[in-house]
PDB file of C-alpha atoms and ligand atoms in Angstrom:
ATOM      1  CA  MET A  19     132.759  56.695 -21.116  1.00  0.00           C
ATOM      2  CA  HIS A  20     129.165  56.988 -22.236  1.00  0.00           C
ATOM      3  CA  LYS A  21     128.594  54.975 -25.408  1.00  0.00           C
ATOM      4  CA  GLN A  22     126.794  57.859 -27.122  1.00  0.00           C
ATOM      5  CA  LEU A  23     129.656  60.235 -26.282  1.00  0.00           C
ATOM      6  CA  GLU A  24     132.107  57.743 -27.751  1.00  0.00           C
ATOM      7  CA  LEU A  25     130.021  57.597 -30.952  1.00  0.00           C
ATOM      8  CA  VAL A  26     129.842  61.395 -31.105  1.00  0.00           C
ATOM      9  CA  ILE A  27     133.659  61.650 -30.864  1.00  0.00           C
ATOM     10  CA  LEU A  28     134.065  58.987 -33.546  1.00  0.00           C
ATOM     11  CA  LEU A  29     131.574  60.662 -35.846  1.00  0.00           C
ATOM     12  CA  ASN A  30     133.288  64.030 -35.361  1.00  0.00           C
ATOM     13  CA  ASP A  31     136.642  62.506 -36.383  1.00  0.00           C
ATOM     14  CA  LEU A  32     135.130  60.769 -39.387  1.00  0.00           C
ATOM     15  CA  GLU A  33     133.447  63.953 -40.584  1.00  0.00           C
ATOM     16  CA  LEU A  34     136.742  65.837 -40.258  1.00  0.00           C
ATOM     17  CA  THR A  35     138.611  63.139 -42.186  1.00  0.00           C
ATOM     18  CA  LEU A  36     135.944  63.109 -44.888  1.00  0.00           C
ATOM     19  CA  LYS A  37     136.149  66.873 -45.199  1.00  0.00           C
ATOM     20  CA  GLU A  38     139.945  66.672 -45.592  1.00  0.00           C
ATOM     21  CA  LEU A  39     139.672  63.924 -48.182  1.00  0.00           C
ATOM     22  CA  THR A  40     137.119  65.873 -50.172  1.00  0.00           C
ATOM     23  CA  GLU A  41     139.306  68.987 -50.091  1.00  0.00           C
ATOM     24  CA  ASP A  42     142.384  66.969 -51.106  1.00  0.00           C
ATOM     25  CA  GLU A  43     140.712  65.306 -54.046  1.00  0.00           C
ATOM     26  CA  SER A  44     140.945  68.260 -56.370  1.00  0.00           C
ATOM     27  CA  LYS A  45     144.639  68.697 -55.570  1.00  0.00           C
ATOM     28  CA  LEU A  46     145.639  65.042 -55.686  1.00  0.00           C
ATOM     29  CA  GLU A  47     144.001  63.701 -58.784  1.00  0.00           C
ATOM     30  CA  GLU A  48     146.586  60.956 -59.309  1.00  0.00           C
ATOM     31  CA  LYS A  49     145.697  59.481 -55.939  1.00  0.00           C
ATOM     32  CA  MET A  50     141.974  59.755 -56.592  1.00  0.00           C
ATOM     33  CA  GLY A  51     141.339  56.015 -56.843  1.00  0.00           C
ATOM     34  CA  PHE A  52     142.857  55.390 -53.445  1.00  0.00           C
ATOM     35  CA  LYS A  53     141.212  58.406 -51.872  1.00  0.00           C
ATOM     36  CA  LEU A  54     137.800  57.437 -53.164  1.00  0.00           C
ATOM     37  CA  SER A  55     137.917  53.904 -51.823  1.00  0.00           C
ATOM     38  CA  LYS A  56     139.053  55.251 -48.478  1.00  0.00           C
ATOM     39  CA  LYS A  57     136.235  57.764 -48.622  1.00  0.00           C
ATOM     40  CA  GLN A  58     133.794  54.934 -49.308  1.00  0.00           C
ATOM     41  CA  GLN A  59     135.074  53.034 -46.257  1.00  0.00           C
ATOM     42  CA  ILE A  60     134.697  56.098 -44.091  1.00  0.00           C
ATOM     43  CA  GLU A  61     131.192  56.729 -45.379  1.00  0.00           C
ATOM     44  CA  ASN A  62     130.222  53.131 -44.583  1.00  0.00           C
ATOM     45  CA  THR A  63     131.604  53.440 -41.060  1.00  0.00           C
ATOM     46  CA  ARG A  64     129.769  56.724 -40.660  1.00  0.00           C
ATOM     47  CA  SER A  65     126.451  55.070 -41.565  1.00  0.00           C
ATOM     48  CA  GLU A  66     127.150  52.359 -38.986  1.00  0.00           C
ATOM     49  CA  ILE A  67     127.782  54.951 -36.283  1.00  0.00           C
ATOM     50  CA  ILE A  68     124.701  56.988 -37.174  1.00  0.00           C
ATOM     51  CA  LYS A  69     122.564  53.846 -36.896  1.00  0.00           C
ATOM     52  CA  GLN A  70     123.732  53.401 -33.297  1.00  0.00           C
ATOM     53  CA  LEU A  71     123.427  57.041 -32.413  1.00  0.00           C
ATOM     54  CA  ASP A  72     120.426  58.301 -30.496  1.00  0.00           C
ATOM     55  CA  PRO A  73     118.336  60.369 -32.991  1.00  0.00           C
ATOM     56  CA  THR A  74     118.205  63.416 -30.708  1.00  0.00           C
ATOM     57  CA  VAL A  75     121.997  63.272 -30.255  1.00  0.00           C
ATOM     58  CA  HIS A  76     122.441  62.926 -34.015  1.00  0.00           C
ATOM     59  CA  TYR A  77     120.157  65.886 -34.660  1.00  0.00           C
ATOM     60  CA  ALA A  78     122.118  68.056 -32.205  1.00  0.00           C
ATOM     61  CA  PHE A  79     125.377  66.848 -33.769  1.00  0.00           C
ATOM     62  CA  GLU A  80     124.261  67.845 -37.278  1.00  0.00           C
ATOM     63  CA  LYS A  81     123.143  71.265 -36.085  1.00  0.00           C
ATOM     64  CA  VAL A  82     126.452  72.060 -34.368  1.00  0.00           C
ATOM     65  CA  TRP A  83     128.506  70.495 -37.174  1.00  0.00           C
ATOM     66  CA  LYS A  84     126.822  72.665 -39.820  1.00  0.00           C
ATOM     67  CA  ARG A  85     127.425  75.757 -37.756  1.00  0.00           C
ATOM     68  CA  TYR A  86     131.056  75.222 -36.720  1.00  0.00           C
ATOM     69  CA  GLY A  87     132.498  72.418 -38.857  1.00  0.00           C
ATOM     70  CA  LYS A  88     133.164  70.477 -35.660  1.00  0.00           C
ATOM     71  CA  ALA A  89     130.910  69.133 -32.964  1.00  0.00           C
ATOM     72  CA  VAL A  90     133.129  68.086 -30.053  1.00  0.00           C
ATOM     73  CA  ALA A  91     135.069  70.257 -27.627  1.00  0.00           C
ATOM     74  CA  SER A  92     137.472  69.350 -24.839  1.00  0.00           C
ATOM     75  CA  VAL A  93     137.015  70.774 -21.375  1.00  0.00           C
ATOM     76  CA  ARG A  94     139.840  71.516 -19.007  1.00  0.00           C
ATOM     77  CA  LYS A  95     139.657  73.402 -15.710  1.00  0.00           C
ATOM     78  CA  GLY A  96     135.991  74.191 -16.323  1.00  0.00           C
ATOM     79  CA  ILE A  97     136.648  75.908 -19.657  1.00  0.00           C
ATOM     80  CA  CYS A  98     135.091  74.717 -22.918  1.00  0.00           C
ATOM     81  CA  TYR A  99     137.911  74.652 -25.481  1.00  0.00           C
ATOM     82  CA  GLY A 100     135.372  74.969 -28.263  1.00  0.00           C
ATOM     83  CA  CYS A 101     134.464  78.557 -27.334  1.00  0.00           C
ATOM     84  CA  PHE A 102     136.723  79.333 -24.367  1.00  0.00           C
ATOM     85  CA  GLU A 103     133.808  80.161 -22.085  1.00  0.00           C
ATOM     86  CA  SER A 104     133.514  78.964 -18.475  1.00  0.00           C
ATOM     87  CA  LEU A 105     130.987  76.238 -17.859  1.00  0.00           C
ATOM     88  CA  PRO A 106     128.392  76.468 -15.068  1.00  0.00           C
ATOM     89  CA  THR A 107     129.686  75.344 -11.662  1.00  0.00           C
ATOM     90  CA  GLN A 108     126.976  72.709 -11.319  1.00  0.00           C
ATOM     91  CA  THR A 109     128.137  71.083 -14.571  1.00  0.00           C
ATOM     92  CA  VAL A 110     131.821  71.281 -13.638  1.00  0.00           C
ATOM     93  CA  SER A 111     131.358  69.831 -10.144  1.00  0.00           C
ATOM     94  CA  ARG A 112     129.340  66.840 -11.370  1.00  0.00           C
ATOM     95  CA  LYS A 113     130.904  63.401 -11.017  1.00  0.00           C
ATOM     96  CA  GLY A 114     131.404  60.954 -13.895  1.00  0.00           C
ATOM     97  CA  LYS A 115     131.153  63.673 -16.498  1.00  0.00           C
ATOM     98  CA  ASN A 116     132.189  61.495 -19.430  1.00  0.00           C
ATOM     99  CA  GLU A 117     129.530  58.998 -18.347  1.00  0.00           C
ATOM    100  CA  GLN A 118     126.849  61.286 -19.719  1.00  0.00           C
ATOM    101  CA  VAL A 119     126.322  63.285 -22.863  1.00  0.00           C
ATOM    102  CA  THR A 120     126.611  67.009 -22.155  1.00  0.00           C
ATOM    103  CA  SER A 121     126.890  69.929 -24.486  1.00  0.00           C
ATOM    104  CA  CYS A 122     128.288  73.396 -23.908  1.00  0.00           C
ATOM    105  CA  PRO A 123     125.549  75.916 -23.003  1.00  0.00           C
ATOM    106  CA  HIS A 124     127.474  78.583 -24.971  1.00  0.00           C
ATOM    107  CA  CYS A 125     128.473  76.943 -28.257  1.00  0.00           C
ATOM    108  CA  GLY A 126     126.451  73.709 -28.140  1.00  0.00           C
ATOM    109  CA  LYS A 127     129.414  71.409 -28.843  1.00  0.00           C
ATOM    110  CA  PHE A 128     129.494  68.016 -27.144  1.00  0.00           C
ATOM    111  CA  LEU A 129     131.834  68.087 -24.208  1.00  0.00           C
ATOM    112  CA  TYR A 130     134.699  65.723 -23.671  1.00  0.00           C
ATOM    113  CA  TRP A 131     136.114  66.188 -20.190  1.00  0.00           C
ATOM    114  CA  LEU A 132     139.865  66.027 -19.651  1.00  0.00           C
ATOM    115  CA  GLU A 133     141.413  65.748 -16.227  1.00  0.00           C
ATOM    116  CA  ASP A 134     142.110  69.110 -14.599  1.00  0.00           C
TER     117      ASP A 134
HETATM  118 ZN1   ZN B 201     131.589  75.938 -25.727  1.00  0.00          ZN
END
């Protein structure tokens, strides 16, 4: 898998976890201490990932994340599972799809290709 795609998937997961932690905090005040240190760890890891991420990829990530609250979509049988639209044939028929960073022409999410 392309290193940048791997980083994008990681960053997407971290952002989702951070969002959950932040939403939980108000409900779980007694666990706040634990949650906060975990949050700190996640934020540190996030900074590490962003440092390794190509700036143009990071910019695109931020844009899609702000719009949808997620930035990665799985693809199966030529369908983007982020928006359920068909992807162009030339993209679908390409070899080594996870070896490059592609985004959906419809929703803009980064594509992670599953086996058909
Ligand atoms: Zn899409």
